[in-house]
Tab-separated table of C-alpha atoms and ligand atoms in Angstrom:
chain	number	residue	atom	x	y	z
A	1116	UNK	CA	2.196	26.626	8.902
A	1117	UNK	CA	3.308	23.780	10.925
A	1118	UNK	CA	0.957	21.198	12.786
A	1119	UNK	CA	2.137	18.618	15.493
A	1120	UNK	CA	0.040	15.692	16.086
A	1121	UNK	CA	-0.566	12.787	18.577
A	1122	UNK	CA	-2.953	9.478	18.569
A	1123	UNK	CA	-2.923	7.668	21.940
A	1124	UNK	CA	-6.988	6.094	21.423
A	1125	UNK	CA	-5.709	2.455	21.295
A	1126	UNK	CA	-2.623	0.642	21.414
A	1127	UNK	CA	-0.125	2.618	19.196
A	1128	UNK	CA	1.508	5.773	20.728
A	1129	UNK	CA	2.106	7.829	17.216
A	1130	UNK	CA	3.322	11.573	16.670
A	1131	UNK	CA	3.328	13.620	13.214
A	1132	UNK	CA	4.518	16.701	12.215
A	1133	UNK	CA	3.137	18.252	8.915
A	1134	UNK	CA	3.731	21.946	7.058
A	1135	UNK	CA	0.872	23.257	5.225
A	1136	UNK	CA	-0.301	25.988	3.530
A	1137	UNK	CA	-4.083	28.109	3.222
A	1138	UNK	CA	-5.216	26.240	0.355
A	1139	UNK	CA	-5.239	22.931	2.201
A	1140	UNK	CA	-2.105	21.298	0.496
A	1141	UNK	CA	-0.019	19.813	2.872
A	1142	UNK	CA	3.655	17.824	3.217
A	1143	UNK	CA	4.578	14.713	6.548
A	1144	UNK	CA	7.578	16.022	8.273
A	1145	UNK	CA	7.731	13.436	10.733
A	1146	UNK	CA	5.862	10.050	11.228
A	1147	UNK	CA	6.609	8.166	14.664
A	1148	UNK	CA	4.262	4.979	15.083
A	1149	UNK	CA	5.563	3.046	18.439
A	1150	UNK	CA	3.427	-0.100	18.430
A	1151	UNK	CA	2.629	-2.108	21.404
A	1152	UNK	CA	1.217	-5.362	19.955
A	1153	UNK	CA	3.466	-7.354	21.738
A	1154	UNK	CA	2.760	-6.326	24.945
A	1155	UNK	CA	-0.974	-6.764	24.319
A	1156	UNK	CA	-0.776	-10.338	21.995
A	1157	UNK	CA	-0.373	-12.474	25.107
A	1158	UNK	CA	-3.736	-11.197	26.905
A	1159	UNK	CA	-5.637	-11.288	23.624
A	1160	UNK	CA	-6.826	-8.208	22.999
A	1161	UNK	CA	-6.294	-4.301	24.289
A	1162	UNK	CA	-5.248	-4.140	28.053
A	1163	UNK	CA	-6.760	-0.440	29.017
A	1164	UNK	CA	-4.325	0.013	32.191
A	1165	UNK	CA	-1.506	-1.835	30.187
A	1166	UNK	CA	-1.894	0.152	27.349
A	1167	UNK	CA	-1.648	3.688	29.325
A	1168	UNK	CA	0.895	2.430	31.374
A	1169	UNK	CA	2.944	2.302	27.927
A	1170	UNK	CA	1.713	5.193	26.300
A	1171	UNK	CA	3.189	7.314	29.276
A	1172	UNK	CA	6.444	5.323	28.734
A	1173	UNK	CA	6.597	6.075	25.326
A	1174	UNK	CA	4.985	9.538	24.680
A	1175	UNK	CA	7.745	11.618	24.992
A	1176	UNK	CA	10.148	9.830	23.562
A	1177	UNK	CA	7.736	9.690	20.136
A	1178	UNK	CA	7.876	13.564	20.964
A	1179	UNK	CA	11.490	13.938	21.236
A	1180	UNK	CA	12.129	11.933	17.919
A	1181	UNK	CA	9.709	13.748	15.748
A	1182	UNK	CA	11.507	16.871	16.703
A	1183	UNK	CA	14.964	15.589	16.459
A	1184	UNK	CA	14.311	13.924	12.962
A	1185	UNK	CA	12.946	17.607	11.374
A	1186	UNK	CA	15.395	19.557	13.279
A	1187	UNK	CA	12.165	21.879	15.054
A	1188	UNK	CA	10.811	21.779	18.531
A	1189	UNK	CA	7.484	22.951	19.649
A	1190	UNK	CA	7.817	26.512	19.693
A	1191	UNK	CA	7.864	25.745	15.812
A	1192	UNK	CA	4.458	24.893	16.025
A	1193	UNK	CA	1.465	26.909	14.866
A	1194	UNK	CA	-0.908	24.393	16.182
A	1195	UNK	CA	-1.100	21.434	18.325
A	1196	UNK	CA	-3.581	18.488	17.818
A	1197	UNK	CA	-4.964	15.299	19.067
A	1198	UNK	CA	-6.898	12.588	18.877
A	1199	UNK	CA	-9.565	13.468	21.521
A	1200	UNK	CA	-11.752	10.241	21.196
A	1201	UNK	CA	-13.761	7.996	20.965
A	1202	UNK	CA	-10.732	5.145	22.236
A	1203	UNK	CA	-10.091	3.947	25.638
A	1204	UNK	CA	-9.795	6.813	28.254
A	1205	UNK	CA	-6.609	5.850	30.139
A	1206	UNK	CA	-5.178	5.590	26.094
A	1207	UNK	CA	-7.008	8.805	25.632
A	1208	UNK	CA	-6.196	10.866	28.380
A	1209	UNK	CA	-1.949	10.564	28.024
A	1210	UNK	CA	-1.850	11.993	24.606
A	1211	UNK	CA	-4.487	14.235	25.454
A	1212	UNK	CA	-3.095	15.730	28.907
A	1213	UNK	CA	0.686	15.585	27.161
A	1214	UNK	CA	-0.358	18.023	24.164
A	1215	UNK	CA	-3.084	20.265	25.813
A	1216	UNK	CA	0.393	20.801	28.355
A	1217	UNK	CA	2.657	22.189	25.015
A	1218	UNK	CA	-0.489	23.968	23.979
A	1219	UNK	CA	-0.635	25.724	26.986
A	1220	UNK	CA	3.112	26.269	27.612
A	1221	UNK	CA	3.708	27.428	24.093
A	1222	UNK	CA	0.402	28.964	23.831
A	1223	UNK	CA	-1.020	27.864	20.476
A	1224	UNK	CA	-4.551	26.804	19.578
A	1225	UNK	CA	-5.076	23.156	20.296
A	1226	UNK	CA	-7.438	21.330	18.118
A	1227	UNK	CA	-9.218	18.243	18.994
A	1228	UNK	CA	-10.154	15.245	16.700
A	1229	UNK	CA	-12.462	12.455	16.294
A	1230	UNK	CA	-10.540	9.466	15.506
A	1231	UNK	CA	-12.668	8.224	12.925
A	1232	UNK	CA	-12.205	11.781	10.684
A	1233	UNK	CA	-8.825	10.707	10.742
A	1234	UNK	CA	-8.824	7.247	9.594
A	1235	UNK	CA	-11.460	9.379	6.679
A	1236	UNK	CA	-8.729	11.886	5.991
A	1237	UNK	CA	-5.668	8.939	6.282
A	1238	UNK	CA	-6.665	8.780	2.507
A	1239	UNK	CA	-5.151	12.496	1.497
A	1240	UNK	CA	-1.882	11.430	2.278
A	1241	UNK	CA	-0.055	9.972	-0.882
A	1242	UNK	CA	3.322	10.027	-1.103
A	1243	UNK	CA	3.751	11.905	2.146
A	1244	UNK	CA	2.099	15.119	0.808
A	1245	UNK	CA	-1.409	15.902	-0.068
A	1246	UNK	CA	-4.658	18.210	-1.127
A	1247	UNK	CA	-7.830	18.880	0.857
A	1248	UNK	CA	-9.125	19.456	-2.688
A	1249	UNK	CA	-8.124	16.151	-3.822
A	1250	UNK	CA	-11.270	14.475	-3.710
A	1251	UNK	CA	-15.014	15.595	-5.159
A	1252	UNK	CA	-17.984	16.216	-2.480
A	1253	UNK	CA	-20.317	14.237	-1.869
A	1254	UNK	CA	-17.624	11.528	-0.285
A	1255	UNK	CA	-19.098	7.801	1.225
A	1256	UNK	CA	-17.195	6.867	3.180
A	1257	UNK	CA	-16.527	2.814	4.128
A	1258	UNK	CA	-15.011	2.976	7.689
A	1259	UNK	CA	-13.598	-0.125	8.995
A	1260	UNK	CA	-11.791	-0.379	11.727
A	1261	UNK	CA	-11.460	-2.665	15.354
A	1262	UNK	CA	-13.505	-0.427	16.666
A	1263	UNK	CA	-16.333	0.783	13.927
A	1264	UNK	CA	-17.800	0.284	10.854
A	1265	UNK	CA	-19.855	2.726	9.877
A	1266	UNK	CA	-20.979	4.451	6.490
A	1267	UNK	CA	-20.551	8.098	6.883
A	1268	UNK	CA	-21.632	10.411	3.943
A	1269	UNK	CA	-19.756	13.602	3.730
A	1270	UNK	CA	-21.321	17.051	1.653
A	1271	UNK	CA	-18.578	18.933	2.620
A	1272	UNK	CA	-15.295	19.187	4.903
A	1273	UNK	CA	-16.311	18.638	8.638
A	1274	UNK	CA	-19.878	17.252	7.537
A	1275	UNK	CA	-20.378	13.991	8.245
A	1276	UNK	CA	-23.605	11.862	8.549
A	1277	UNK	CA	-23.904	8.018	9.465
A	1278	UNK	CA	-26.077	6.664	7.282
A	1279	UNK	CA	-25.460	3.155	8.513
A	1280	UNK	CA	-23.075	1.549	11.073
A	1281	UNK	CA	-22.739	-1.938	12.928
A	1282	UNK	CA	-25.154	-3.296	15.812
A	1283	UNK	CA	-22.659	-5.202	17.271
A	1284	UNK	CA	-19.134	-5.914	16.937
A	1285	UNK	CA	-17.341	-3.902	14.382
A	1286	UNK	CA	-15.489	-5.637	11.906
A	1287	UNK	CA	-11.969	-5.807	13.005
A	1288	UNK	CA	-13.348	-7.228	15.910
A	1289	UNK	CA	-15.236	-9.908	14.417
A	1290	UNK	CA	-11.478	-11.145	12.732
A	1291	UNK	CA	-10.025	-10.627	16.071
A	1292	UNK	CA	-12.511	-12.895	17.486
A	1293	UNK	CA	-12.800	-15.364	14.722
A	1294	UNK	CA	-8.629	-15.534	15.038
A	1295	UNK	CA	-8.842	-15.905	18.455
A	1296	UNK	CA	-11.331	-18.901	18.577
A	1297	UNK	CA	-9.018	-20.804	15.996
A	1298	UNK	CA	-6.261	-20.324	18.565
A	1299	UNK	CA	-4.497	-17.468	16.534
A	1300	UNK	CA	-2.714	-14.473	18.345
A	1301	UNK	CA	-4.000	-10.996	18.553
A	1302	UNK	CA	-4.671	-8.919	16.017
A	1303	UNK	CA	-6.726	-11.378	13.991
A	1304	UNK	CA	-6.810	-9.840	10.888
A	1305	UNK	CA	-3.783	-10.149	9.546
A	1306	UNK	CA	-3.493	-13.800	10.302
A	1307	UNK	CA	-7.360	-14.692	8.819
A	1308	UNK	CA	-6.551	-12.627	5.391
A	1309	UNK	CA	-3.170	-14.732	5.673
A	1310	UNK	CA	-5.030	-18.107	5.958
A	1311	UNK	CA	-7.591	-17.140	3.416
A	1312	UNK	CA	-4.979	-16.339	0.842
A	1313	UNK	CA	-3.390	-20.328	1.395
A	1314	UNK	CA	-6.765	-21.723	1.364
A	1315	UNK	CA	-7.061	-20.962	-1.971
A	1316	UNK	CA	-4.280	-23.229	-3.330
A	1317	UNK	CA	-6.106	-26.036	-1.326
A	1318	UNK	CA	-9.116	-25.948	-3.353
A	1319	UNK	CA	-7.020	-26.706	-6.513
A	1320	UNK	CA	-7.566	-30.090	-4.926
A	1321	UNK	CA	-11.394	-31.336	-5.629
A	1322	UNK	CA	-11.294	-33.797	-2.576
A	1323	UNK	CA	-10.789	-30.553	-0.746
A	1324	UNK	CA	-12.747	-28.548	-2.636
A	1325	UNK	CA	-15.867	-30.480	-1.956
A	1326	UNK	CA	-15.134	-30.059	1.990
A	1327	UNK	CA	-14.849	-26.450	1.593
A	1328	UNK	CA	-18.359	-26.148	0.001
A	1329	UNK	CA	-19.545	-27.867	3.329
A	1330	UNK	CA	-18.954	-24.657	4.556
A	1331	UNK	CA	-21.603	-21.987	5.205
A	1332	UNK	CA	-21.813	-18.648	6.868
A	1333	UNK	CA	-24.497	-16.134	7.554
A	1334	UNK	CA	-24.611	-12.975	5.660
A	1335	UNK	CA	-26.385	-11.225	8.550
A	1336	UNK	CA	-28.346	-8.203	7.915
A	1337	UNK	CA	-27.267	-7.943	3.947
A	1338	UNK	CA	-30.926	-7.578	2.777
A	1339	UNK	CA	-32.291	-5.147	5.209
A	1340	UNK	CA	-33.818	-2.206	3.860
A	1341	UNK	CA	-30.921	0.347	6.088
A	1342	UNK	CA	-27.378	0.440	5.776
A	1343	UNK	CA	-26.348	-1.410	9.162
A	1344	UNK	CA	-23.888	-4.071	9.934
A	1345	UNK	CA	-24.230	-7.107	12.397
A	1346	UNK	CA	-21.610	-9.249	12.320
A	1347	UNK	CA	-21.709	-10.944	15.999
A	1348	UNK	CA	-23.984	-13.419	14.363
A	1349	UNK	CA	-21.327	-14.787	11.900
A	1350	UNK	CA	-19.118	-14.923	14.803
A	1351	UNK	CA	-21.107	-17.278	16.496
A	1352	UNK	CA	-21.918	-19.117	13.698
A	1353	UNK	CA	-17.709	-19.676	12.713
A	1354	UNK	CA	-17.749	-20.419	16.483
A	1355	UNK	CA	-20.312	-23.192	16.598
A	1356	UNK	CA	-18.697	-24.746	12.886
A	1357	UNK	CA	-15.810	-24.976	14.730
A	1358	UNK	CA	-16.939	-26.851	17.809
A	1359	UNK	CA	-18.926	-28.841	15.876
A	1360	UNK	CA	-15.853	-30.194	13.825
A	1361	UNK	CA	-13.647	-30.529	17.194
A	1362	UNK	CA	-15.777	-33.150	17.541
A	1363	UNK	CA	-15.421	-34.773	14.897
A	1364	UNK	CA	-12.689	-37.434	14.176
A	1365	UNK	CA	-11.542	-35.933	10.355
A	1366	UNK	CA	-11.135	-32.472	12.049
A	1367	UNK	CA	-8.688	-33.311	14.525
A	1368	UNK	CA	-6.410	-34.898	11.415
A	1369	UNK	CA	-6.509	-32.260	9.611
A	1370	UNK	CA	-6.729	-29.110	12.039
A	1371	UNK	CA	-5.279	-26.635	10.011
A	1372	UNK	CA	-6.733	-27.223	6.590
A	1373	UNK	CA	-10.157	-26.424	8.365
A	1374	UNK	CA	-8.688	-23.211	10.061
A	1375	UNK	CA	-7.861	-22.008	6.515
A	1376	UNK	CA	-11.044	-22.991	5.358
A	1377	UNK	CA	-13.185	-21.429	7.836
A	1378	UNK	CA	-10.988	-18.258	7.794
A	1379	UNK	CA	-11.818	-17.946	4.225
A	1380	UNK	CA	-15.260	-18.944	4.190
A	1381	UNK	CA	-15.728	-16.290	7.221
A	1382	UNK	CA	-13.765	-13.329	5.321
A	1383	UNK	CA	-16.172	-14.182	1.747
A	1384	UNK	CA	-19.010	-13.250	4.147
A	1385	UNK	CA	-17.524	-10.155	5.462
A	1386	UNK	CA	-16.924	-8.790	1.915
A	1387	UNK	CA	-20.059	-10.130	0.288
A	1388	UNK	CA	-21.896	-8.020	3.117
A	1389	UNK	CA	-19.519	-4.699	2.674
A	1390	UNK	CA	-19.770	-4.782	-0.758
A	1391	UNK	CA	-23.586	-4.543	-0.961
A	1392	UNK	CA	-23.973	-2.448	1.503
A	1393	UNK	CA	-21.769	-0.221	0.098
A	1394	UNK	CA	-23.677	-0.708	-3.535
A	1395	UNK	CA	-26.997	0.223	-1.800
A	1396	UNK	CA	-25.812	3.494	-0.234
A	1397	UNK	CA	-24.144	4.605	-3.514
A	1398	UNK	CA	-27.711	3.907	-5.448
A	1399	UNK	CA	-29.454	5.937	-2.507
A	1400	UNK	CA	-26.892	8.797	-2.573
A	1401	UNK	CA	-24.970	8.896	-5.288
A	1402	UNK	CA	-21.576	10.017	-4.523
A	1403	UNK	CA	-19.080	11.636	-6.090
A	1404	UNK	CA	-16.117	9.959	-4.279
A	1405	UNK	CA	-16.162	6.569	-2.028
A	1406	UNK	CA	-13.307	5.957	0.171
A	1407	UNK	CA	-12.659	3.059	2.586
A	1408	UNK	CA	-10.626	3.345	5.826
A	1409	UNK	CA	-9.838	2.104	9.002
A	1410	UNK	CA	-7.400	-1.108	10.264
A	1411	UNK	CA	-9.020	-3.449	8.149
A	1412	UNK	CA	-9.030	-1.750	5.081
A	1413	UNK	CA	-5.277	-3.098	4.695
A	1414	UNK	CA	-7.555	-6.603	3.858
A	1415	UNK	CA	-6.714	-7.579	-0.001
A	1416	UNK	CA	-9.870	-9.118	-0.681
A	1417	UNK	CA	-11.721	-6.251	0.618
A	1418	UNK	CA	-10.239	-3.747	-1.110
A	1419	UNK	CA	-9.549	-5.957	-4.157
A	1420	UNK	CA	-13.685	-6.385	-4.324
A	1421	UNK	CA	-14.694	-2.769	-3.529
A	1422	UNK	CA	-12.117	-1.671	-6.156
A	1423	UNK	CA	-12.818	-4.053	-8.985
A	1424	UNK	CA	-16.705	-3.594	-7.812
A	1425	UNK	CA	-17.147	0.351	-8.395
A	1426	UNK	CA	-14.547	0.229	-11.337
A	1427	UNK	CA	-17.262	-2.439	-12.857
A	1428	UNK	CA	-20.197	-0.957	-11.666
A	1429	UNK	CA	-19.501	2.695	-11.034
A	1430	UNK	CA	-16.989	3.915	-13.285
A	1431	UNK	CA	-17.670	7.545	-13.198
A	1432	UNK	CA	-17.187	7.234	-8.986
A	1433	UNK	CA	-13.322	8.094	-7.836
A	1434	UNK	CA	-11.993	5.145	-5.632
A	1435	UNK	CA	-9.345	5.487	-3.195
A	1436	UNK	CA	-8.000	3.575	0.135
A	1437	UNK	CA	-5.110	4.832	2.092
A	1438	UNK	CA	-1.458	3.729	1.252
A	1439	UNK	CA	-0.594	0.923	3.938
A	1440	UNK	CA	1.183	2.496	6.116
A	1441	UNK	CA	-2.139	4.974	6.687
A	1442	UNK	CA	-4.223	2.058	7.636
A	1443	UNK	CA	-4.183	1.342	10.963
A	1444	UNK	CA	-3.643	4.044	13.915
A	1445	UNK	CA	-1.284	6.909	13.231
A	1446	UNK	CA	-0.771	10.328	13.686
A	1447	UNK	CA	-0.223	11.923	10.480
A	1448	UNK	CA	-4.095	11.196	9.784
A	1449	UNK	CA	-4.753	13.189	12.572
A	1450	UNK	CA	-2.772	16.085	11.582
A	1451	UNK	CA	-4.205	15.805	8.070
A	1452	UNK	CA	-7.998	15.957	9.445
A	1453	UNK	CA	-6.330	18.460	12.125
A	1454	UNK	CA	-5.564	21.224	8.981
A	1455	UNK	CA	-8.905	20.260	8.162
A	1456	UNK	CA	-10.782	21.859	10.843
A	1457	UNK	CA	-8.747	24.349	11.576
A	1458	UNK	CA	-9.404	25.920	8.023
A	1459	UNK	CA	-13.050	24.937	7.424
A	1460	UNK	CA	-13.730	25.187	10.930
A	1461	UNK	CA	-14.244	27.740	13.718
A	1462	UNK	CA	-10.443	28.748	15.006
A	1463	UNK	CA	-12.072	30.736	17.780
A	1464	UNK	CA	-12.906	27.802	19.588
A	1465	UNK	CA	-9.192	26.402	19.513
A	1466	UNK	CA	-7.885	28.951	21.708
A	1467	UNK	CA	-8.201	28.281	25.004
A	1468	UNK	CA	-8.328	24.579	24.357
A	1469	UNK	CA	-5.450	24.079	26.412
A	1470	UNK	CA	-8.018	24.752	29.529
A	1471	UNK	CA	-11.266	23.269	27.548
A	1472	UNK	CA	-9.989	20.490	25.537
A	1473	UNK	CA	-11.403	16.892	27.343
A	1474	UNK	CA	-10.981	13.561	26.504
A	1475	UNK	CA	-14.020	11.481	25.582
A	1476	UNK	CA	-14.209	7.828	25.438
A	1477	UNK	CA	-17.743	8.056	23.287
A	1478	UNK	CA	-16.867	11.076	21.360
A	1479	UNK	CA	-19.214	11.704	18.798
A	1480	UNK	CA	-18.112	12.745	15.099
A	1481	UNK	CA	-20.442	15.878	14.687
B	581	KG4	O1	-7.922	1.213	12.782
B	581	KG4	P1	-7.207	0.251	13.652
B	581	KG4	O2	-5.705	0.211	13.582
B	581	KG4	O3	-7.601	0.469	15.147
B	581	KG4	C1	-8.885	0.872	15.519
B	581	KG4	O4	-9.200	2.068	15.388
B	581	KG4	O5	-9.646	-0.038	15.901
B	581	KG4	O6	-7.789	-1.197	13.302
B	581	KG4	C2	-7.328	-2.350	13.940
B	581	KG4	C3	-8.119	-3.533	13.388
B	581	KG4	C4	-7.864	-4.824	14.154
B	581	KG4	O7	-9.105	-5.395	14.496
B	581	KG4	C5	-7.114	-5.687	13.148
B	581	KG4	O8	-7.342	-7.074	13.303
B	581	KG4	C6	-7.668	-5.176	11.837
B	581	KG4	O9	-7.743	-3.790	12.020
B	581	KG4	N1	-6.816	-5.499	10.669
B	581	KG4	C7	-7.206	-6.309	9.654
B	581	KG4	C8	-6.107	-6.412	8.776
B	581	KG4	N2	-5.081	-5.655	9.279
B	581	KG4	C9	-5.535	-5.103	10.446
B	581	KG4	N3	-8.379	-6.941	9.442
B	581	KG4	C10	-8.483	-7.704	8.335
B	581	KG4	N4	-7.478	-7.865	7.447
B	581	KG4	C11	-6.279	-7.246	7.621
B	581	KG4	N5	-5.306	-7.407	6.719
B	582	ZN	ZN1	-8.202	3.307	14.392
């Protein structure tokens, strides 16, 4: 069977096309990602208006070139998909409104997903082909994303249950912020795992090395009894370090030693907290399978710690993170979680989607 998917939640206007079969093994036809970073790097952050304004630009040319590329066209399709929220509803509403339209002029079942199963299910997809089976229930999942960060247990397909999520900002936000306060571009993460990374040769030098240790974040919330997150806290606190030192006469000679500095010293807190939260939930639950998703999972460090953490730790628990291109937004997760629900789920309900289907900016996962 063949599956055609779109993601229009945030800033990236993406279309898949994927074959599977009944036993949940599955093959990427076509993977179109049209990014508008650029567009949005100037202002600092997402532009709703800007960003729909684009994604109606772009959609059907995404459409057009996933077809072209695999040689089908829509009447190909068995079913039709899309990311139905949460995201921002002028995003939302172009992918939504341009697919529910082929479902209903083709007449196929449309499904709708939550964007969040998708960055879950981005981690089937090795090598451009996967298996629903690939991975033993129960599953934690460590989502992590500019949106979310949440810790979602999964029993079975389609089951999921937050067992702990952020307060406050999520934390791609929190490195979008921190970037953005050092006078880096949007999106922060990138550049503060960047600046991190040459910080580290610095400290080779003990001069430096002793200003580094001057250095200290909050780890807010990483001994509370629950699984939340809070990281607006360590925000503030990076912010007020900073102003602090823009005071100061040694800061202004040597601007960006303290940017790398602070970028690392901010990122150590974001993993230390991760990584124990992460600990407790596998002590309370036990799972058979943890798997971290989500924009920021493309971090080294974080991935490097979980990884080396559970391998330590946990060696009985299978580990897995999404290839890089899977990271951030994309279709082809969508279409993976997509196949998902329409064979573990209720197909009836897919029908008449074309006339039912709505977008919802605070779409809830079950
Ligand atoms: O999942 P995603 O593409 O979009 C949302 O669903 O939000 O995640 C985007 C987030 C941004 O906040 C971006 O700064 C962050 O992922 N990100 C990173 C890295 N690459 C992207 N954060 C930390 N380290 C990275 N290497
Ligand atoms: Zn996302």
């Amino acid at each position: 069977m063949l599956i055609f998917s779109t993601e229009t939640s945030c800033d990236e206007t993406a279309v898949a096309i994927l074959k599977f079969n009944q036993k949940g093994q599955f093959k990427l036809l076509s993977n179109q990602v049209s990014s508008q970073i650029k567009i949005h790097a100037p202002w600092g952050g997402i532009v709703p208006n800007l960003a729909a304004r684009e994604h109606s630009k772009n959609i059907l040319p995404v459409i057009k070139k996933a077809f072209s590329e695999t040689s089908l066209s829509p009447k190909n399709m068995d079913l039709f998909c899309v990311t139905s929220g949460p995201g921002l509803i002028p995003a939302l509403l172009i992918g939504v409104n341009a697919v529910k339209t082929l479902s209903y002029f083709y007449q196929k079942p449309l499904i709708g997903v939550h964007h969040i199963e998708g960055h879950i299910y981005s981690n089937y997809i090795q090598k451009n082909q996967g298996d629903l089976k690939q991975f033993k229930f129960p599953i934690l999942n460590l989502v992590i994303s500019g949106g979310h960060t949440q810790l979602i247990l999964m029993k079975n397909h389609l089951e999921y249950e937050i067992i702990g999520q952020t307060q406050d900002d999520a934390v791609g936000e929190a490195f979008d912020k921190v970037a953005k306060l050092l006078g880096f571009e949007y999106p922060g993460g990138p550049i503060i795992s960047q600046q991190a990374q040459e910080a580290e040769k610095l400290l080779e030098d003990k001069e430096l090395a002793g200003k580094y240790s001057e250095i200290k974040f909050p780890r807010p919330m990483m001994h509370t009894k629950d699984f939340n997150f809070s990281f607006s806290g360590l925000k503030t606190a990076v912010l007020y370090f900073y102003q602090r030192l823009e005071t100061q006469k040694l800061s202004k000679e040597e601007p960006g030693i303290w940017k790398k500095f602070i970028s690392k010293a901010f990122q150590e807190a974001v993993v230390e907290v991760l990584q124990h939260k992460t600990l407790k939930a596998i002590e309370t639950h036990e799972p058979k399978t943890v798997l971290l998703s989500g924009g920021v999972s493309a971090n080294n460090e974080i991935l490097k710690t979980i990884k080396d953490t559970l391998k330590e730790q946990f060696p009985e628990i299978i580990f897995n993170s999404p290839e890089k291109d899977f990271c951030g937004d994309n279709a082809a997760m969508i279409g993976v979680a997509g196949i998902s629900r329409y064979l573990y789920g209720d197909r009836k309900k897919f029908e008449y989607n074309w006339k039912n289907l709505e977008a919802d900016s605070n779409l809830k996962i079950n």
